[in-house]
mmCIF file of C-alpha atoms in Angstrom:
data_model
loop_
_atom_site.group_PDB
_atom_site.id
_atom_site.type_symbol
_atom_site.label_atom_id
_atom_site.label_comp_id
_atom_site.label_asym_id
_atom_site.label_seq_id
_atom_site.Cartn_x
_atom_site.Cartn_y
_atom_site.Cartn_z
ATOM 1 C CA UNK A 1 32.098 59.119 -149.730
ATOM 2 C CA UNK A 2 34.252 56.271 -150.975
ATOM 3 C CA UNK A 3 36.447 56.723 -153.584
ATOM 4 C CA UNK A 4 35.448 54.362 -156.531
ATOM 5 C CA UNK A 5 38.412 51.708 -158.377
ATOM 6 C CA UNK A 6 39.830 52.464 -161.109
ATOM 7 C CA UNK A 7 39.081 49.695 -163.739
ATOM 8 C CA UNK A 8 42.557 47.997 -164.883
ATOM 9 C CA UNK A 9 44.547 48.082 -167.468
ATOM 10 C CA UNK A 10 44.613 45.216 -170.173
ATOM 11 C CA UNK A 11 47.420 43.287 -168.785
ATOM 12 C CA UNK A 12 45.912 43.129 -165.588
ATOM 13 C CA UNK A 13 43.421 40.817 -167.546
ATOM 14 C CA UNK A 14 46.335 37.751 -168.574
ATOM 15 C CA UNK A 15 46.382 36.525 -165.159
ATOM 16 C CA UNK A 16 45.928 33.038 -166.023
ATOM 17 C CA UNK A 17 49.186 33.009 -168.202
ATOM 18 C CA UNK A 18 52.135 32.620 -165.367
ATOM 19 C CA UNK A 19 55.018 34.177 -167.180
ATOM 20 C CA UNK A 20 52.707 37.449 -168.318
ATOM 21 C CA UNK A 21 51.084 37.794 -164.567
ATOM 22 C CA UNK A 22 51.145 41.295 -163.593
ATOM 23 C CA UNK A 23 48.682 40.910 -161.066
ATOM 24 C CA UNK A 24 50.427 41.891 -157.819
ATOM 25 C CA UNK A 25 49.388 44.633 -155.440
ATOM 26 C CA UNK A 26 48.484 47.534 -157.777
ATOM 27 C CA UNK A 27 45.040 47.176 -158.116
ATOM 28 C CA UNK A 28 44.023 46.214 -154.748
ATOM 29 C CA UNK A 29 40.550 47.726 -153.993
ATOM 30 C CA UNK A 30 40.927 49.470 -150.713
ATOM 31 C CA UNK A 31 38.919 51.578 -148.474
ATOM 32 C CA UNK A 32 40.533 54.597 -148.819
ATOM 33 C CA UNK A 33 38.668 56.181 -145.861
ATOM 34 C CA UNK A 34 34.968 57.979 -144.952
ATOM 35 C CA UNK A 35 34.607 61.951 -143.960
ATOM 36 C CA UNK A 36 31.809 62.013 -142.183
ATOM 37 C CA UNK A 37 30.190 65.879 -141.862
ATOM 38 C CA UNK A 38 28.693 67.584 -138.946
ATOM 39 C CA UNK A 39 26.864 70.788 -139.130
ATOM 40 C CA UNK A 40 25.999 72.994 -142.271
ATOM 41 C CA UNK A 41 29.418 75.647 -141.943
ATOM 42 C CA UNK A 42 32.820 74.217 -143.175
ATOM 43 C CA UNK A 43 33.947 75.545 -139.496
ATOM 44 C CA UNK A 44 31.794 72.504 -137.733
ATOM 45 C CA UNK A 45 32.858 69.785 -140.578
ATOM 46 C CA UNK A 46 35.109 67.157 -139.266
ATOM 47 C CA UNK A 47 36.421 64.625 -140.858
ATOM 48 C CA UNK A 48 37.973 61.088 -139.303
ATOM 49 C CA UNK A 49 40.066 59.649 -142.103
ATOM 50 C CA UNK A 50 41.636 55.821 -142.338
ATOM 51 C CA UNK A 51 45.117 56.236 -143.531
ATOM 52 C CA UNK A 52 46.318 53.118 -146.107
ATOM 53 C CA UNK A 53 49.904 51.860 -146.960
ATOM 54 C CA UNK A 54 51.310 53.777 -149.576
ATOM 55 C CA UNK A 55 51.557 50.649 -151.960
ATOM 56 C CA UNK A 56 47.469 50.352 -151.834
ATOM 57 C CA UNK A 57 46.831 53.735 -152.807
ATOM 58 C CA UNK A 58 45.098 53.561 -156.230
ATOM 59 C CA UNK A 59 46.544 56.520 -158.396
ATOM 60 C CA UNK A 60 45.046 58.257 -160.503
ATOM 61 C CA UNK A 61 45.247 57.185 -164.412
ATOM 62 C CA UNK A 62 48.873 57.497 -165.781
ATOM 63 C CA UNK A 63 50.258 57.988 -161.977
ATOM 64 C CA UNK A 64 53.590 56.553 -161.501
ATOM 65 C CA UNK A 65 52.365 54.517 -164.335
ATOM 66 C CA UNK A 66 56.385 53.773 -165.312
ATOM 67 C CA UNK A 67 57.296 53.198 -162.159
ATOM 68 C CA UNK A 68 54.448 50.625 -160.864
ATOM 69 C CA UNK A 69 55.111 48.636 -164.428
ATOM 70 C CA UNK A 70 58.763 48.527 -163.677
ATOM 71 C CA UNK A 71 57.753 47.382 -160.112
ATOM 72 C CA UNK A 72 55.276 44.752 -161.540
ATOM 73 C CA UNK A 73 58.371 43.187 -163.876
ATOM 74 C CA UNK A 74 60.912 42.797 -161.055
ATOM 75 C CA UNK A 75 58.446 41.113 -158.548
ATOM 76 C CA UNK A 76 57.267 38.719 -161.514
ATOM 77 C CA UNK A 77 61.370 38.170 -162.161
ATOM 78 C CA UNK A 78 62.356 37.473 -158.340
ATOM 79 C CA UNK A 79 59.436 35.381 -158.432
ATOM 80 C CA UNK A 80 61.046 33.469 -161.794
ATOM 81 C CA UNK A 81 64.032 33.717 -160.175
ATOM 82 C CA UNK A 82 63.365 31.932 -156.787
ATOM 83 C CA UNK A 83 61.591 28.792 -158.296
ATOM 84 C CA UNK A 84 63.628 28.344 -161.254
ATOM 85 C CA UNK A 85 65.532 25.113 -159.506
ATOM 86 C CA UNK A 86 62.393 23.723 -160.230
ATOM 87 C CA UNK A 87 61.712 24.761 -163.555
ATOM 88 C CA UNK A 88 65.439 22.784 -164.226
ATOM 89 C CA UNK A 89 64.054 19.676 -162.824
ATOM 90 C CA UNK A 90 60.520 20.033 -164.763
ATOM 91 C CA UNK A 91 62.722 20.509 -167.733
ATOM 92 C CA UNK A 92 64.984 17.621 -167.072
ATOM 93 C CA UNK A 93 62.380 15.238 -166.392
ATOM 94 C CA UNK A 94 60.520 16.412 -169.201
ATOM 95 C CA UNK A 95 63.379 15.887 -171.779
ATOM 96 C CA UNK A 96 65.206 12.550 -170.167
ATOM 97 C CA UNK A 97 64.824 10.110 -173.241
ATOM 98 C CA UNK A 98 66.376 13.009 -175.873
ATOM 99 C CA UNK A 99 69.225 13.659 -173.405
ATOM 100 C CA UNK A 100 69.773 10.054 -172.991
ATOM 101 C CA UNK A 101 69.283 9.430 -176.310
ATOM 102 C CA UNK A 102 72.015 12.012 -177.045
ATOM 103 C CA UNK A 103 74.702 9.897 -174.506
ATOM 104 C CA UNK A 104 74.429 12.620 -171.776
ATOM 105 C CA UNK A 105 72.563 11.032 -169.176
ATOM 106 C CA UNK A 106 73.088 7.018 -168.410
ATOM 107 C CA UNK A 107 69.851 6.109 -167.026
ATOM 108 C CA UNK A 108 66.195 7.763 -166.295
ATOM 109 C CA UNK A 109 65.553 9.913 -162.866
ATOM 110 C CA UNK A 110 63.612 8.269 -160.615
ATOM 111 C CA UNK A 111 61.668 11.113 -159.695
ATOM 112 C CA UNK A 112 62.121 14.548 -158.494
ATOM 113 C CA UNK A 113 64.355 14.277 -154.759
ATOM 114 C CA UNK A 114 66.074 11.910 -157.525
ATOM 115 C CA UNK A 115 66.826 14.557 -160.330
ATOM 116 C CA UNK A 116 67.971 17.148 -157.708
ATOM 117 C CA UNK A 117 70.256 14.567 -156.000
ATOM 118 C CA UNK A 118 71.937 13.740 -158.886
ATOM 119 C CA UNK A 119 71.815 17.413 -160.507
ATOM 120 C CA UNK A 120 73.877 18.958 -156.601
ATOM 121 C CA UNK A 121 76.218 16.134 -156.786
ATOM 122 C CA UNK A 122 77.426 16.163 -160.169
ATOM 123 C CA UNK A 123 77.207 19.458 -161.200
ATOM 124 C CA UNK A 124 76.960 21.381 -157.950
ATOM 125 C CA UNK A 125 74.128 23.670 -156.123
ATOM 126 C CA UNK A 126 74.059 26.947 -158.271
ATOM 127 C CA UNK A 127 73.975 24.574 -161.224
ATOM 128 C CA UNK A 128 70.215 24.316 -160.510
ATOM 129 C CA UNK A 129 69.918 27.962 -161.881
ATOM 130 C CA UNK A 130 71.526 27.526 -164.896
ATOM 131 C CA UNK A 131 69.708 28.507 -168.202
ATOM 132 C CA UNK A 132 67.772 31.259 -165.656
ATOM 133 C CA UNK A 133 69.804 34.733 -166.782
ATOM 134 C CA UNK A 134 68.842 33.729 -170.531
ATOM 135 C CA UNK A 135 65.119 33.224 -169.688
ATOM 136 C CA UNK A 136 65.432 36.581 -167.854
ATOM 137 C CA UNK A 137 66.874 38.655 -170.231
ATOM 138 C CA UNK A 138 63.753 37.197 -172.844
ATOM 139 C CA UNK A 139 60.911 37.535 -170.709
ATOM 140 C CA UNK A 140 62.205 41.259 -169.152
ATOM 141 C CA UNK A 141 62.573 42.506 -173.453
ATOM 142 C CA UNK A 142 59.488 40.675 -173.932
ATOM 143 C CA UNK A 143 57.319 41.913 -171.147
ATOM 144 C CA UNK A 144 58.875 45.557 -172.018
ATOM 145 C CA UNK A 145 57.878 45.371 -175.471
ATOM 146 C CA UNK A 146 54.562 44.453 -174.254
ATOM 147 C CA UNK A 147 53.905 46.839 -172.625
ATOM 148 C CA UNK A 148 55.127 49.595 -174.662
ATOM 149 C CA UNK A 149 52.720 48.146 -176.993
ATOM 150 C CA UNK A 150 49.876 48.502 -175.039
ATOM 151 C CA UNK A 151 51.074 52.631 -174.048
ATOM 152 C CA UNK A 152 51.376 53.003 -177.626
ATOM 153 C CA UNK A 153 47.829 51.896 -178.118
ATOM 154 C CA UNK A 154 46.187 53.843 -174.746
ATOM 155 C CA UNK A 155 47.839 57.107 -176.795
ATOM 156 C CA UNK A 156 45.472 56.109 -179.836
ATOM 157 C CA UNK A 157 42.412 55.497 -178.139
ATOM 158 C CA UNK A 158 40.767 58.500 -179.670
ATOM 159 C CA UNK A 159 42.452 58.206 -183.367
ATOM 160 C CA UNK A 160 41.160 55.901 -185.770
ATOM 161 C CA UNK A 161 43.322 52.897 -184.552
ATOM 162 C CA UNK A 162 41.985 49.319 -184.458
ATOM 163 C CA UNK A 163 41.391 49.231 -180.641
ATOM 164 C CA UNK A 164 42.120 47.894 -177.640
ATOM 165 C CA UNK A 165 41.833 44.402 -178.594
ATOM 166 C CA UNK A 166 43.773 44.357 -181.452
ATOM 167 C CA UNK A 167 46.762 45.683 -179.823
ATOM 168 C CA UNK A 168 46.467 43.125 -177.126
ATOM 169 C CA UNK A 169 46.769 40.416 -179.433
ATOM 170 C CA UNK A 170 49.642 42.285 -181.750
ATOM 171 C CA UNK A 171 51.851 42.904 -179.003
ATOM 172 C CA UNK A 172 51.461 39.484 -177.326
ATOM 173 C CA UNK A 173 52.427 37.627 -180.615
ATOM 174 C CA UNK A 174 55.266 40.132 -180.959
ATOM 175 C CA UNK A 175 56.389 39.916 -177.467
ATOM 176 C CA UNK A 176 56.663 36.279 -177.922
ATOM 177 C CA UNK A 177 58.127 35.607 -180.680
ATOM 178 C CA UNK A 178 61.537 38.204 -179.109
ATOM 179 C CA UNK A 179 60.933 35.525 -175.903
ATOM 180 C CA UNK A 180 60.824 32.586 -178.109
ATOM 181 C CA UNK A 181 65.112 32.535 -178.765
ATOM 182 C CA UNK A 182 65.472 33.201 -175.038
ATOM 183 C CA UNK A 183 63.848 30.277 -174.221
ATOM 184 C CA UNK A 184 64.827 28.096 -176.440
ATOM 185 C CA UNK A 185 68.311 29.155 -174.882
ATOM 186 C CA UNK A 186 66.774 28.770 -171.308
ATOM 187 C CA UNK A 187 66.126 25.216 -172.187
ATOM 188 C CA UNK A 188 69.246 24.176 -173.851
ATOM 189 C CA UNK A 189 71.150 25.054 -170.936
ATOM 190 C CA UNK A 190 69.010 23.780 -168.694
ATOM 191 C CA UNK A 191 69.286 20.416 -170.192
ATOM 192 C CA UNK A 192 72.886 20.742 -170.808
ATOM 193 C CA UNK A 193 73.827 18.070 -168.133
ATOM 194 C CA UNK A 194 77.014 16.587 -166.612
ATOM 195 C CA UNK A 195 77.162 13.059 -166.093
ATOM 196 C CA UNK A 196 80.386 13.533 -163.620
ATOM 197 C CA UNK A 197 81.348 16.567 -161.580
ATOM 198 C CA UNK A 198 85.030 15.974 -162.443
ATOM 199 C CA UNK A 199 85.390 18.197 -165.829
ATOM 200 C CA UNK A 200 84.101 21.315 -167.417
ATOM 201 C CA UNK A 201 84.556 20.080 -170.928
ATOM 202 C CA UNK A 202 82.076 17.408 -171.563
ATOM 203 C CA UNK A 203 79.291 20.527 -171.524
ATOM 204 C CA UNK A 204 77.814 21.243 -174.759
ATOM 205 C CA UNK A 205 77.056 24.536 -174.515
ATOM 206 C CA UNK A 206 79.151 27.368 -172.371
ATOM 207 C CA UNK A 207 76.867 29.941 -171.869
ATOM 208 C CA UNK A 208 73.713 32.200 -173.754
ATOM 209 C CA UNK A 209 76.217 33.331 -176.287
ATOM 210 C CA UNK A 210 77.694 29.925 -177.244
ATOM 211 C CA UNK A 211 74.051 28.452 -177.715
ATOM 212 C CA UNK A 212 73.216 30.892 -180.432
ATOM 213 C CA UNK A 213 76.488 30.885 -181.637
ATOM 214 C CA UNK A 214 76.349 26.957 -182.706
ATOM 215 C CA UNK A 215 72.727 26.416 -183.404
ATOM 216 C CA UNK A 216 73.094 29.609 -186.077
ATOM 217 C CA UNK A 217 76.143 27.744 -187.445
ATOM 218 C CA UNK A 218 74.488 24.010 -187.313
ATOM 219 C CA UNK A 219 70.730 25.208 -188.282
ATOM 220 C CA UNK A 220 70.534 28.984 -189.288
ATOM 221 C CA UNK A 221 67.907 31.692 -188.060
ATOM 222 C CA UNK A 222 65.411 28.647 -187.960
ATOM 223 C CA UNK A 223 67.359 26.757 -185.349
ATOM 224 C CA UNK A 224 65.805 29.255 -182.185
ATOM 225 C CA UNK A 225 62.804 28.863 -183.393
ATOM 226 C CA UNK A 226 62.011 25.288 -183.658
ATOM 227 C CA UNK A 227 58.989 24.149 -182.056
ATOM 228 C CA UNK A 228 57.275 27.930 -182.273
ATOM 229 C CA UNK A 229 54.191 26.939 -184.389
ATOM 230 C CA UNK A 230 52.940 24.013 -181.464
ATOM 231 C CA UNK A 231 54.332 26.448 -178.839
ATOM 232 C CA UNK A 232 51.696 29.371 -179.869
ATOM 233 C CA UNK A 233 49.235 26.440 -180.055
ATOM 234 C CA UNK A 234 49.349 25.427 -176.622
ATOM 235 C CA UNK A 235 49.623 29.042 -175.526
ATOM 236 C CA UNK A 236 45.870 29.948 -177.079
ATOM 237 C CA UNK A 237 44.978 26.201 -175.725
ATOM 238 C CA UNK A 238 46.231 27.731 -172.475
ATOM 239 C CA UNK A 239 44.309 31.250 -172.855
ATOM 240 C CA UNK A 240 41.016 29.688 -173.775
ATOM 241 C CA UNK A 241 40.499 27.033 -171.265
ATOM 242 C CA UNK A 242 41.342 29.698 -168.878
ATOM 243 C CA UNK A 243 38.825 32.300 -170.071
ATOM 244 C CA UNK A 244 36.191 29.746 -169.950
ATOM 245 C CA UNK A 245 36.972 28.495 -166.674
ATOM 246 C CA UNK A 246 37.162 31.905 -165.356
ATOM 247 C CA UNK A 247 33.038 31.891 -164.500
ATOM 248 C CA UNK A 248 33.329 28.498 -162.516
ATOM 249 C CA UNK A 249 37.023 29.855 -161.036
ATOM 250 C CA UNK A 250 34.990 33.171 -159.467
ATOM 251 C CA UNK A 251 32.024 30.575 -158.570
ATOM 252 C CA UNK A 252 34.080 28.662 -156.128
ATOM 253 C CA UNK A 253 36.214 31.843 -155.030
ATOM 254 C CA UNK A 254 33.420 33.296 -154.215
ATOM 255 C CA UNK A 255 32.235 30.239 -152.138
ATOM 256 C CA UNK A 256 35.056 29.991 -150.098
ATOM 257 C CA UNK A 257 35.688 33.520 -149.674
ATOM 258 C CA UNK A 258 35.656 33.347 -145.740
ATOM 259 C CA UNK A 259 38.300 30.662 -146.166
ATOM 260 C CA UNK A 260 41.558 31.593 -147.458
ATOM 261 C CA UNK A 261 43.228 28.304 -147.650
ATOM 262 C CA UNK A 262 40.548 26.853 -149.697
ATOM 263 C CA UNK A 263 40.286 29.968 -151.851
ATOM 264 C CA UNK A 264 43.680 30.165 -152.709
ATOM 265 C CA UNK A 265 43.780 26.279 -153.653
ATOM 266 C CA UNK A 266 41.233 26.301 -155.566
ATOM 267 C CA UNK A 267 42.906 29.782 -157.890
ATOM 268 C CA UNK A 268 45.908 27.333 -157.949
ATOM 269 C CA UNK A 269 43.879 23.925 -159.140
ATOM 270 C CA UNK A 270 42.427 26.567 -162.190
ATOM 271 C CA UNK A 271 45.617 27.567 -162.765
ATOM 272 C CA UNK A 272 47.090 24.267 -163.078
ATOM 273 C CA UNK A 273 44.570 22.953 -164.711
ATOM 274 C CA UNK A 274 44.566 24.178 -167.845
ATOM 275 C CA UNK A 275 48.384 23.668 -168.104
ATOM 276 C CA UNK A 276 48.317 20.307 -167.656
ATOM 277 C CA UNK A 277 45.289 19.526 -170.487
ATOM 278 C CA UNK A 278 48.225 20.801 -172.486
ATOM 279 C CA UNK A 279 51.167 19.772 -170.857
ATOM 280 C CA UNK A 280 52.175 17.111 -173.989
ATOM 281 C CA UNK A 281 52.275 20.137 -176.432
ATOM 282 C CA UNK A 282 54.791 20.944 -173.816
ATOM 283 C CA UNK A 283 56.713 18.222 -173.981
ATOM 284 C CA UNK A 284 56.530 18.411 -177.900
ATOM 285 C CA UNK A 285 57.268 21.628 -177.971
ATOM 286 C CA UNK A 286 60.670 21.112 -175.731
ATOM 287 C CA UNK A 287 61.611 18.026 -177.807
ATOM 288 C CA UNK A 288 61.224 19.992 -181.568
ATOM 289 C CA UNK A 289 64.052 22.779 -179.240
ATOM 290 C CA UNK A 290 66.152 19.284 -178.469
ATOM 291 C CA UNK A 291 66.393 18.316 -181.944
ATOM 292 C CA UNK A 292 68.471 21.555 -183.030
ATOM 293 C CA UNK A 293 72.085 22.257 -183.134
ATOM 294 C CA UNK A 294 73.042 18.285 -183.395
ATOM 295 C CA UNK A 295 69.976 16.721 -182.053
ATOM 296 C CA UNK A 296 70.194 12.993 -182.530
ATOM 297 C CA UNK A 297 66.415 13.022 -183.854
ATOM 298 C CA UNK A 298 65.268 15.298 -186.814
ATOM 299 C CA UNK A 299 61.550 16.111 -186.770
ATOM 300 C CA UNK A 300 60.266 17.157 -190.063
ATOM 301 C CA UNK A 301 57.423 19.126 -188.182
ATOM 302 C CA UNK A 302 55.530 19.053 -184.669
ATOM 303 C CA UNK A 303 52.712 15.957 -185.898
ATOM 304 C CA UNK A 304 56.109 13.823 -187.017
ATOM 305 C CA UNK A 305 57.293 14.669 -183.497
ATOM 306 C CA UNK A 306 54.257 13.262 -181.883
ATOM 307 C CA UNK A 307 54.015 10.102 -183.777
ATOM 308 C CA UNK A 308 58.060 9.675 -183.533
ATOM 309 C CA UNK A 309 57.531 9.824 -179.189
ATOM 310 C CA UNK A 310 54.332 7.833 -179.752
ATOM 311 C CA UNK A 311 55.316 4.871 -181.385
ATOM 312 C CA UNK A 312 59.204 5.164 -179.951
ATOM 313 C CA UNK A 313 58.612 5.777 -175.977
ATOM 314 C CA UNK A 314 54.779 5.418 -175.338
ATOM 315 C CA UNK A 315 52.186 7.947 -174.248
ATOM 316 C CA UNK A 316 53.558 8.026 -171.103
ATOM 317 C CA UNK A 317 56.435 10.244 -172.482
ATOM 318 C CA UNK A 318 54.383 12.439 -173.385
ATOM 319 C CA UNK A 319 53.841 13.305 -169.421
ATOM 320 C CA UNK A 320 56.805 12.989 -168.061
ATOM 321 C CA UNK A 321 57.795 15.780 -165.619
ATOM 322 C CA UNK A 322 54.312 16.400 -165.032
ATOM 323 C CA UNK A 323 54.552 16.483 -161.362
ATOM 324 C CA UNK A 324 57.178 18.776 -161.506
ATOM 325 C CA UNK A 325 55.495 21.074 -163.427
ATOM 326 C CA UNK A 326 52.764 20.929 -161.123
ATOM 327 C CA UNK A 327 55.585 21.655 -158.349
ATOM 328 C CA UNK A 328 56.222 24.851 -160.131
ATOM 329 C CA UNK A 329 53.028 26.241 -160.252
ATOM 330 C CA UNK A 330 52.536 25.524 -157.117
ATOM 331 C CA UNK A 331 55.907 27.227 -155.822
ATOM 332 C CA UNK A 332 55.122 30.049 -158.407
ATOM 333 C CA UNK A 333 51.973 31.059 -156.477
ATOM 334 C CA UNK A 334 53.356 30.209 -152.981
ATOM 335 C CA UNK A 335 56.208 32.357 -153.328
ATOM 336 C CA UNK A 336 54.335 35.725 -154.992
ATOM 337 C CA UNK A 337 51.776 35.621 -152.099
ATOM 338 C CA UNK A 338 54.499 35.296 -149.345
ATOM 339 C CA UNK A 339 56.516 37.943 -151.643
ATOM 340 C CA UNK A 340 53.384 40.361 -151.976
ATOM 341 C CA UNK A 341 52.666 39.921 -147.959
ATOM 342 C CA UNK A 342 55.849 40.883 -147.250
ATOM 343 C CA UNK A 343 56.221 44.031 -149.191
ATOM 344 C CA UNK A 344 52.663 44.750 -147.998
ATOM 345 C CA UNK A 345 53.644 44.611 -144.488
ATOM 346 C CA UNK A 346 56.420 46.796 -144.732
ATOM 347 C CA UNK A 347 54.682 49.079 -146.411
ATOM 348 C CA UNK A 348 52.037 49.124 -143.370
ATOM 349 C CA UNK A 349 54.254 49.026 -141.025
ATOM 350 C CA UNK A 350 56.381 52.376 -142.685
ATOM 351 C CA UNK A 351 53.569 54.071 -142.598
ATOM 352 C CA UNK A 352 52.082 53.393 -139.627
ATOM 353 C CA UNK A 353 55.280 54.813 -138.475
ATOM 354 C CA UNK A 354 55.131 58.126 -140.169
ATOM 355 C CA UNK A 355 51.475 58.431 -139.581
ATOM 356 C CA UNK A 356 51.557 58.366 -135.511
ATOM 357 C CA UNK A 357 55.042 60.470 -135.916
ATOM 358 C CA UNK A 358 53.333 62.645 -137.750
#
């Protein structure tokens, strides 16, 4: 008899939305084994079971549940964590005219080997990770708050709460708006260049602290969140091109099931897709977080922003780091497959160990 999957849990769902993924190696459907049964005594029964890795065995409902959610964040982080010298570049790229605009940077990059070049030699190797321990520390207090949400809302099911749904939607919003400051931070830093590697002091900002510290003084609590309103736009923009691509995504998976290559670059075309259609909400969105604490340009709101890039730097600008971006999603997915085939091997290969030692 096989034993059935269990169905998963709501975030399992958010897939399409990078930064929320918490599809890893939890829910894999696997063949947990056949008894076959000889004879009508229990004597003459004999059973030949197929043993699975330990991180394949589906528990059952609120198993380990802690423990495979805390699992689930630090993959996703390592994950972050590994590709975030490209996230730098994506966000340098993206945000060149306000940062030479600003007197920080002389000239335009001239691509991507071009913006890591000149990042390494003026500001040194490690400086490709900076802004990555504030964008951390949001996304770990958001993720964590989302899904205490969603365990707060499982523990309801049979009260008279507003559902499933409802939840869902609360504790995304609320997750993201505790993320929103983080990133805002993330980005700062991240665009916090040096035009010469000789001097520390011709940085702007000195660290997570120090960028809340001055944009509170220069703007107040509104500062951190400048650019939220066209950021939670382009999020549902994100979320419902995905959800209705999701019937043709499963069409072609499904299609090129017997070919792995082509099925896994056709999950990353839908999953670039739909961030690109909104990629210059992006780019607004990064430039309304460049015109706080001292921003050379003031928008009065996120359409002033669009017709001050429009008319001032083309629609071009609105695009710019787009091939980085694309860069990161497509590092984003290479490294959580090779990351999830690696812990998946080990885990075979442990137990295959203790099984024959057994």
């Amino acid at each position: 008899m096989e034993n059935q999957p269990l169905l998963p849990p709501i975030s399992q769902k958010i897939h399409f939305w990078p930064h929320l993924s918490f599809r890893h190696f939890n829910y894999i459907n696997p063949t947990i084994g056949h008894i076959r049964s000889h004879g009508d005594s229990a004597s003459n029964a004999s059973s030949a079971v197929e043993p699975v890795p330990p991180a394949f065995v589906v528990r059952a409902p609120g198993e380990n549940r802690k423990a495979s959610s805390i699992t689930e964040v630090l993959v996703s982080h390592v994950v972050n964590a590994a590709i975030f010298p490209f996230k730098r570049v994506k966000l340098l790229m993206q945000n060149q005219n306000a940062i030479i605009e600003s007197g920080r940077l002389l000239k335009p990059y001239n691509g991507i080997c071009n913006c890591f070049a000149s990042t390494i030699r003026n500001e040194g190797l490690f400086s490709l990770w900076r802004g990555n321990i504030a964008l951390t520390i949001g996304s770990v207090s958001s993720k964590v708050l989302f899904l205490k949400t969603l365990q707060h809302a499982e523990t309801r099911k049979d009260e008279s709460s507003p559902g499933d749904k409802l939840a869902f939607v609360g504790g995304l919003l609320a997750s993201q708006l505790l993320n929103y400051p983080f990133l805002y931070a993330s980005t700062r830093m991240a665009t916090d260049v040096k035009t010469s590697s000789s001097i520390m002091s011709n940085r702007q900002f000195h660290g997570t602290f120090d960028v809340f510290r001055k944009t509170l003084k220069s703007d107040g609590i509104a500062g951190p969140y400048r650019g939220v309103n066209i950021f939670f736009v382009e999020m549902c923009m994100i979320l419902a091109i995905s959800i209705g691509l999701k019937p043709l995504e499963r069409h072609y998976s499904r299609h090129f099931q017997n070919n792995d290559w082509a099925k896994r670059t056709v999950e990353l075309g839908f999953l670039i897709f739909p961030s690109m259609v909104c990629y210059p909400l992006d780019t607004v969105n990064k430039r309304m977080m460049m015109s706080s604490c001292g921003g050379d340009v003031k928008y009065k709101s996120s359409v002033h922003a669009i017709a001050h890039i429009w008319r001032s730097e083309g629609v071009k600008s609105f695009y710019s780091g787009a091939s980085a971006g694309i860069l990161v999603a497509a590092s984003y997915k290479a490294t959580l497959l090779l990351l999830v085939n690696l812990v998946a091997g080990i885990g075979a290969s442990t137990y295959s160990f203790r099984w024959k030692g057994a």
